[in-house]
Amino acid sequence: MLKISDNLSLPLGAVPQTFGVLAVRGAGKSNTAAVMAEEMSRCSLPFVVVDPVGCWWGLRSTADGGPGLAIPIFGGRHGDVPLERGAGELLADLVSERRLSCVLDLSRFDSESDRKAFLLAFARRLYLKNEHPLHLFLEEADDYIPQKPMRDEAQLLRAWENIVRRGRSRGLGVTLITQRSAAINKMVLTQVETL
């Protein structure tokens, strides 16, 4: 079991399921998702965090400052390796083939278009390549799964919609995390099994 709190546990089979963690800022959305990730790690279940704000590097330490999860961080201020626009497919291959848990910190991309290109390539390739249980934590999901996509976001929305709607058959589970539930795509949000 994945022990989320004293009165909440999830079965190991929750990895390919969809969850939504929706609340106002400061309510503990990221903390709740981080506990889920830590429990998955404890049970050797791989996960990937898509982090556009650069806050998930904290998985590497415990609340009291001790060592946390020994996972790679790609990109961001605390990253082991910088992320580049063209690295989406490469990282999707690495994650799916090696069952690698990691954080994709998108906070240091030079432009929105570079970030969107990376996310599009990563999502498309992961959907095609993944065959085993893998959970995706999508922080600020409304940024790349918007209710009202701009012209350049339609393909990006479709790629993530495929993962959320059809990813279970490929072992993919998702936790959508946002404080702006009205801004996240409703066709995607209706696929959430546990809110």
GROMACS .gro file of C-alpha atoms in nm:
model
  195
    1MET     CA    1   0.000   0.000   0.000
    2LEU     CA    2   0.099   0.361  -0.059
    3LYS     CA    3   0.052   0.530   0.278
    4ILE     CA    4  -0.050   0.889   0.208
    5SER     CA    5  -0.156   0.976   0.563
    6ASP     CA    6  -0.267   0.805   0.884
    7ASN     CA    7  -0.615   0.753   0.742
    8LEU     CA    8  -0.548   0.727   0.367
    9SER     CA    9  -0.369   0.453   0.176
   10LEU     CA   10  -0.375   0.369  -0.192
   11PRO     CA   11  -0.320   0.027  -0.348
   12LEU     CA   12  -0.002  -0.031  -0.549
   13GLY     CA   13  -0.228  -0.062  -0.852
   14ALA     CA   14  -0.292   0.313  -0.827
   15VAL     CA   15   0.015   0.393  -1.038
   16PRO     CA   16  -0.167   0.381  -1.376
   17GLN     CA   17  -0.473   0.564  -1.240
   18THR     CA   18  -0.560   0.933  -1.272
   19PHE     CA   19  -0.579   1.172  -0.980
   20GLY     CA   20  -0.660   1.539  -0.949
   21VAL     CA   21  -0.522   1.751  -0.666
   22LEU     CA   22  -0.709   2.080  -0.693
   23ALA     CA   23  -0.700   2.349  -0.423
   24VAL     CA   24  -0.613   2.711  -0.356
   25ARG     CA   25  -0.248   2.809  -0.316
   26GLY     CA   26  -0.092   2.707   0.011
   27ALA     CA   27  -0.344   2.429   0.074
   28GLY     CA   28  -0.087   2.148   0.039
   29LYS     CA   29  -0.136   2.029  -0.320
   30SER     CA   30   0.232   1.981  -0.396
   31ASN     CA   31   0.298   1.833  -0.054
   32THR     CA   32   0.020   1.576  -0.103
   33ALA     CA   33   0.158   1.482  -0.444
   34ALA     CA   34   0.514   1.467  -0.305
   35VAL     CA   35   0.401   1.219  -0.039
   36MET     CA   36   0.248   1.007  -0.315
   37ALA     CA   37   0.580   1.024  -0.507
   38GLU     CA   38   0.780   0.931  -0.196
   39GLU     CA   39   0.555   0.633  -0.132
   40MET     CA   40   0.587   0.521  -0.494
   41SER     CA   41   0.964   0.545  -0.461
   42ARG     CA   42   0.955   0.343  -0.138
   43CYS     CA   43   0.772   0.069  -0.329
   44SER     CA   44   1.010   0.090  -0.631
   45LEU     CA   45   0.737   0.229  -0.856
   46PRO     CA   46   0.872   0.481  -1.108
   47PHE     CA   47   0.738   0.833  -1.147
   48VAL     CA   48   0.817   1.153  -1.334
   49VAL     CA   49   0.742   1.503  -1.211
   50VAL     CA   50   0.679   1.776  -1.467
   51ASP     CA   51   0.763   2.088  -1.267
   52PRO     CA   52   0.727   2.425  -1.442
   53VAL     CA   53   0.787   2.626  -1.123
   54GLY     CA   54   1.101   2.462  -0.982
   55CYS     CA   55   0.972   2.346  -0.645
   56TRP     CA   56   1.007   1.966  -0.661
   57TRP     CA   57   1.384   1.954  -0.606
   58GLY     CA   58   1.290   1.930  -0.238
   59LEU     CA   59   1.225   1.557  -0.286
   60ARG     CA   60   1.598   1.517  -0.233
   61SER     CA   61   1.572   1.603   0.136
   62THR     CA   62   1.343   1.514   0.423
   63ALA     CA   63   1.144   1.763   0.628
   64ASP     CA   64   1.420   1.765   0.890
   65GLY     CA   65   1.696   1.826   0.632
   66GLY     CA   66   1.814   1.466   0.600
   67PRO     CA   67   1.868   1.285   0.271
   68GLY     CA   68   1.554   1.232   0.068
   69LEU     CA   69   1.505   1.052  -0.261
   70ALA     CA   70   1.813   0.989  -0.471
   71ILE     CA   71   1.656   1.086  -0.802
   72PRO     CA   72   1.797   1.290  -1.090
   73ILE     CA   73   1.669   1.638  -1.158
   74PHE     CA   74   1.682   1.757  -1.516
   75GLY     CA   75   1.678   2.134  -1.558
   76GLY     CA   76   1.612   2.415  -1.314
   77ARG     CA   77   1.836   2.585  -1.063
   78HIS     CA   78   1.899   2.263  -0.868
   79GLY     CA   79   1.927   2.031  -1.167
   80ASP     CA   80   2.198   1.777  -1.232
   81VAL     CA   81   2.181   1.840  -1.607
   82PRO     CA   82   2.023   2.136  -1.791
   83LEU     CA   83   1.715   2.080  -2.006
   84GLU     CA   84   1.707   2.186  -2.368
   85ARG     CA   85   1.422   2.235  -2.610
   86GLY     CA   86   1.518   1.931  -2.818
   87ALA     CA   87   1.562   1.686  -2.529
   88GLY     CA   88   1.197   1.580  -2.490
   89GLU     CA   89   1.217   1.259  -2.693
   90LEU     CA   90   1.551   1.161  -2.542
   91LEU     CA   91   1.418   1.194  -2.188
   92ALA     CA   92   1.099   1.006  -2.275
   93ASP     CA   93   1.314   0.722  -2.410
   94LEU     CA   94   1.532   0.724  -2.099
   95VAL     CA   95   1.233   0.721  -1.864
   96SER     CA   96   1.042   0.448  -2.050
   97GLU     CA   97   1.339   0.219  -2.120
   98ARG     CA   98   1.514   0.248  -1.783
   99ARG     CA   99   1.202   0.302  -1.569
  100LEU     CA  100   1.371   0.609  -1.431
  101SER     CA  101   1.208   0.824  -1.163
  102CYS     CA  102   1.305   1.189  -1.208
  103VAL     CA  103   1.205   1.553  -1.192
  104LEU     CA  104   1.179   1.757  -1.512
  105ASP     CA  105   1.226   2.113  -1.387
  106LEU     CA  106   1.108   2.344  -1.665
  107SER     CA  107   1.151   2.666  -1.469
  108ARG     CA  108   1.468   2.780  -1.648
  109PHE     CA  109   1.363   2.752  -2.011
  110ASP     CA  110   1.447   3.067  -2.208
  111SER     CA  111   1.100   3.096  -2.361
  112GLU     CA  112   0.748   2.959  -2.344
  113SER     CA  113   0.786   2.822  -2.697
  114ASP     CA  114   1.096   2.622  -2.593
  115ARG     CA  115   0.911   2.481  -2.292
  116LYS     CA  116   0.606   2.390  -2.500
  117ALA     CA  117   0.823   2.222  -2.766
  118PHE     CA  118   0.997   2.013  -2.499
  119LEU     CA  119   0.666   1.911  -2.337
  120LEU     CA  120   0.509   1.822  -2.672
  121ALA     CA  121   0.800   1.600  -2.776
  122PHE     CA  122   0.820   1.438  -2.432
  123ALA     CA  123   0.445   1.362  -2.413
  124ARG     CA  124   0.418   1.225  -2.767
  125ARG     CA  125   0.723   1.001  -2.733
  126LEU     CA  126   0.634   0.876  -2.385
  127TYR     CA  127   0.286   0.781  -2.503
  128LEU     CA  128   0.433   0.584  -2.791
  129LYS     CA  129   0.719   0.416  -2.603
  130ASN     CA  130   0.602   0.342  -2.250
  131GLU     CA  131   0.481  -0.010  -2.174
  132HIS     CA  132   0.515  -0.048  -1.796
  133PRO     CA  133   0.357   0.126  -1.494
  134LEU     CA  134   0.476   0.486  -1.465
  135HIS     CA  135   0.311   0.775  -1.286
  136LEU     CA  136   0.332   1.138  -1.398
  137PHE     CA  137   0.289   1.426  -1.154
  138LEU     CA  138   0.187   1.731  -1.358
  139GLU     CA  139   0.244   2.042  -1.146
  140GLU     CA  140   0.054   2.351  -1.267
  141ALA     CA  141  -0.117   2.126  -1.521
  142ASP     CA  142  -0.338   2.409  -1.648
  143ASP     CA  143  -0.026   2.566  -1.805
  144TYR     CA  144   0.001   2.289  -2.065
  145ILE     CA  145  -0.346   2.132  -2.049
  146PRO     CA  146  -0.548   2.455  -2.079
  147GLN     CA  147  -0.924   2.489  -2.109
  148LYS     CA  148  -0.878   2.752  -2.380
  149PRO     CA  149  -0.563   2.663  -2.575
  150MET     CA  150  -0.395   2.929  -2.782
  151ARG     CA  151  -0.326   2.837  -3.144
  152ASP     CA  152   0.024   2.706  -3.065
  153GLU     CA  153  -0.108   2.494  -2.773
  154ALA     CA  154  -0.358   2.273  -2.957
  155GLN     CA  155  -0.106   1.996  -3.033
  156LEU     CA  156   0.038   2.016  -2.682
  157LEU     CA  157  -0.309   1.980  -2.530
  158ARG     CA  158  -0.384   1.684  -2.758
  159ALA     CA  159  -0.061   1.505  -2.662
  160TRP     CA  160  -0.132   1.534  -2.288
  161GLU     CA  161  -0.499   1.450  -2.341
  162ASN     CA  162  -0.389   1.124  -2.505
  163ILE     CA  163  -0.182   1.038  -2.198
  164VAL     CA  164  -0.461   1.116  -1.954
  165ARG     CA  165  -0.743   0.953  -2.156
  166ARG     CA  166  -0.564   0.655  -2.307
  167GLY     CA  167  -0.240   0.622  -2.114
  168ARG     CA  168  -0.363   0.352  -1.879
  169SER     CA  169  -0.334   0.095  -2.159
  170ARG     CA  170   0.035   0.192  -2.178
  171GLY     CA  171   0.087   0.184  -1.801
  172LEU     CA  172   0.070   0.561  -1.762
  173GLY     CA  173  -0.102   0.720  -1.465
  174VAL     CA  174  -0.132   1.091  -1.397
  175THR     CA  175  -0.181   1.329  -1.108
  176LEU     CA  176  -0.302   1.669  -1.226
  177ILE     CA  177  -0.204   1.943  -0.980
  178THR     CA  178  -0.344   2.294  -1.008
  179GLN     CA  179  -0.486   2.584  -0.813
  180ARG     CA  180  -0.682   2.696  -1.118
  181SER     CA  181  -0.939   2.424  -1.176
  182ALA     CA  182  -1.141   2.649  -1.408
  183ALA     CA  183  -0.834   2.690  -1.634
  184ILE     CA  184  -0.763   2.319  -1.684
  185ASN     CA  185  -0.920   2.145  -1.982
  186LYS     CA  186  -1.255   1.995  -1.884
  187MET     CA  187  -1.232   1.707  -2.133
  188VAL     CA  188  -0.913   1.602  -1.956
  189LEU     CA  189  -1.039   1.675  -1.604
  190THR     CA  190  -1.343   1.450  -1.658
  191GLN     CA  191  -1.103   1.156  -1.692
  192VAL     CA  192  -0.979   1.193  -1.334
  193GLU     CA  193  -1.073   0.886  -1.131
  194THR     CA  194  -0.993   1.030  -0.787
  195LEU     CA  195  -1.031   1.397  -0.708
   0.00000   0.00000   0.00000
